[in-house]
Amino acid sequence: MDCLPAALERAGNEGSWAVADAISTVLKNSEELHSWRRHLLSACIKGLVTMYSSSKDESKQEVERSMLLRLEELLCVVGDVDPDDWCNLVKTGLKYRYRDEAFLKILNIAIQLLYKKESSL
């Protein structure tokens, strides 16, 4: 379980996400679930950055789309992200996928989630 997030970061390791999903199911009622999801969110972002950097021609669109959907799901559940991870995703995504509708849609959703207006008393 400790080594899996690092393995998920590498491009082309989509099958390992099934194991991550199984672990999430096992941890469903555990206190460790939130921490686990934070690790998965970080791994998902790093995986997308790796994919975008290594595959500049958008050749793996289906894999990228499934990772983007996973990113959206994890962002909704976790609610925050490591600033360095976020910066790398935005920078790399906009550099290589600035015309990709799926990336831009998830980027917009993420911005809405991460930059909510704080209510002031």
XYZ file of C-alpha atoms in Angstrom:
121
model
C 0.000 0.000 0.000
C 2.900 2.360 0.714
C 4.560 1.704 -2.657
C 1.445 1.854 -4.824
C 1.103 5.670 -5.153
C 4.653 5.894 -6.515
C 3.836 3.183 -9.058
C 0.663 5.020 -10.091
C 2.649 8.142 -10.957
C 4.394 6.445 -13.853
C 2.773 6.751 -17.243
C 1.381 3.515 -18.648
C 0.462 2.054 -15.275
C -3.315 2.243 -15.670
C -3.890 -1.324 -14.434
C -2.558 -0.448 -10.997
C -5.500 1.875 -10.467
C -7.731 -1.208 -10.086
C -5.617 -2.180 -7.075
C -5.892 1.367 -5.718
C -9.679 1.213 -6.105
C -9.761 -2.104 -4.243
C -7.728 -0.612 -1.393
C -10.093 2.368 -1.285
C -13.028 -0.019 -0.983
C -11.366 -1.875 1.886
C -10.614 1.418 3.658
C -14.180 2.673 3.149
C -15.024 2.967 6.864
C -11.474 3.560 8.046
C -9.813 6.693 9.362
C -7.019 6.122 6.835
C -9.309 6.670 3.836
C -8.819 10.444 3.596
C -5.045 10.132 3.804
C -5.119 7.357 1.184
C -7.197 9.506 -1.155
C -4.763 12.403 -0.742
C -1.949 10.067 -1.831
C -4.046 8.917 -4.796
C -4.809 12.514 -5.781
C -1.125 13.379 -5.755
C -0.298 10.239 -7.763
C -3.040 11.041 -10.280
C -1.750 14.569 -10.810
C 1.851 13.407 -11.147
C 0.742 10.684 -13.561
C -1.051 13.222 -15.736
C 1.969 15.527 -15.720
C 4.155 12.599 -16.776
C 1.733 11.629 -19.545
C 1.477 15.169 -20.850
C 5.247 15.650 -20.805
C 6.081 12.347 -22.456
C 3.215 12.165 -24.948
C 3.019 15.612 -26.451
C 0.953 14.403 -29.412
C -2.146 13.357 -27.408
C -1.805 9.744 -28.548
C -3.276 8.256 -25.361
C -6.495 10.235 -25.196
C -8.606 7.468 -23.628
C -6.101 6.907 -20.827
C -5.824 10.630 -20.236
C -9.589 11.033 -20.130
C -9.971 8.275 -17.549
C -7.223 9.893 -15.457
C -8.937 13.275 -15.747
C -12.217 11.769 -14.547
C -10.366 10.158 -11.662
C -8.776 13.528 -10.884
C -12.192 15.190 -10.798
C -13.572 12.504 -8.499
C -10.618 12.730 -6.112
C -10.695 16.533 -6.056
C -14.373 16.482 -5.128
C -13.729 14.070 -2.256
C -10.415 15.432 -0.952
C -11.138 19.107 -1.531
C -7.563 20.360 -1.612
C -4.320 19.624 -3.396
C -0.599 20.062 -2.850
C 0.342 23.478 -4.318
C 3.424 22.122 -6.107
C 1.409 19.303 -7.684
C -1.297 21.758 -8.743
C 1.222 24.187 -10.252
C 2.909 21.397 -12.228
C -0.418 20.110 -13.547
C -1.642 23.523 -14.649
C 1.678 24.496 -16.217
C 2.216 21.213 -18.047
C -1.430 20.808 -19.005
C -1.683 24.269 -20.471
C 1.605 23.803 -22.291
C 0.669 20.515 -23.994
C -3.148 20.262 -23.795
C -4.352 23.844 -24.106
C -6.734 22.772 -26.903
C -7.959 19.584 -25.251
C -11.573 20.092 -24.253
C -11.494 17.354 -21.573
C -8.450 18.869 -19.867
C -9.916 22.370 -19.950
C -13.232 21.143 -18.548
C -11.539 19.408 -15.609
C -9.279 22.418 -15.080
C -12.355 24.643 -14.836
C -14.042 22.260 -12.382
C -10.863 22.068 -10.307
C -10.568 25.844 -10.186
C -14.177 26.081 -9.023
C -13.502 23.521 -6.274
C -10.125 24.782 -5.134
C -10.778 28.502 -5.289
C -14.183 28.664 -3.618
C -15.088 31.964 -2.138
C -14.521 31.746 1.588
C -17.440 32.996 3.604
C -16.469 35.895 5.854
C -18.281 36.444 9.151
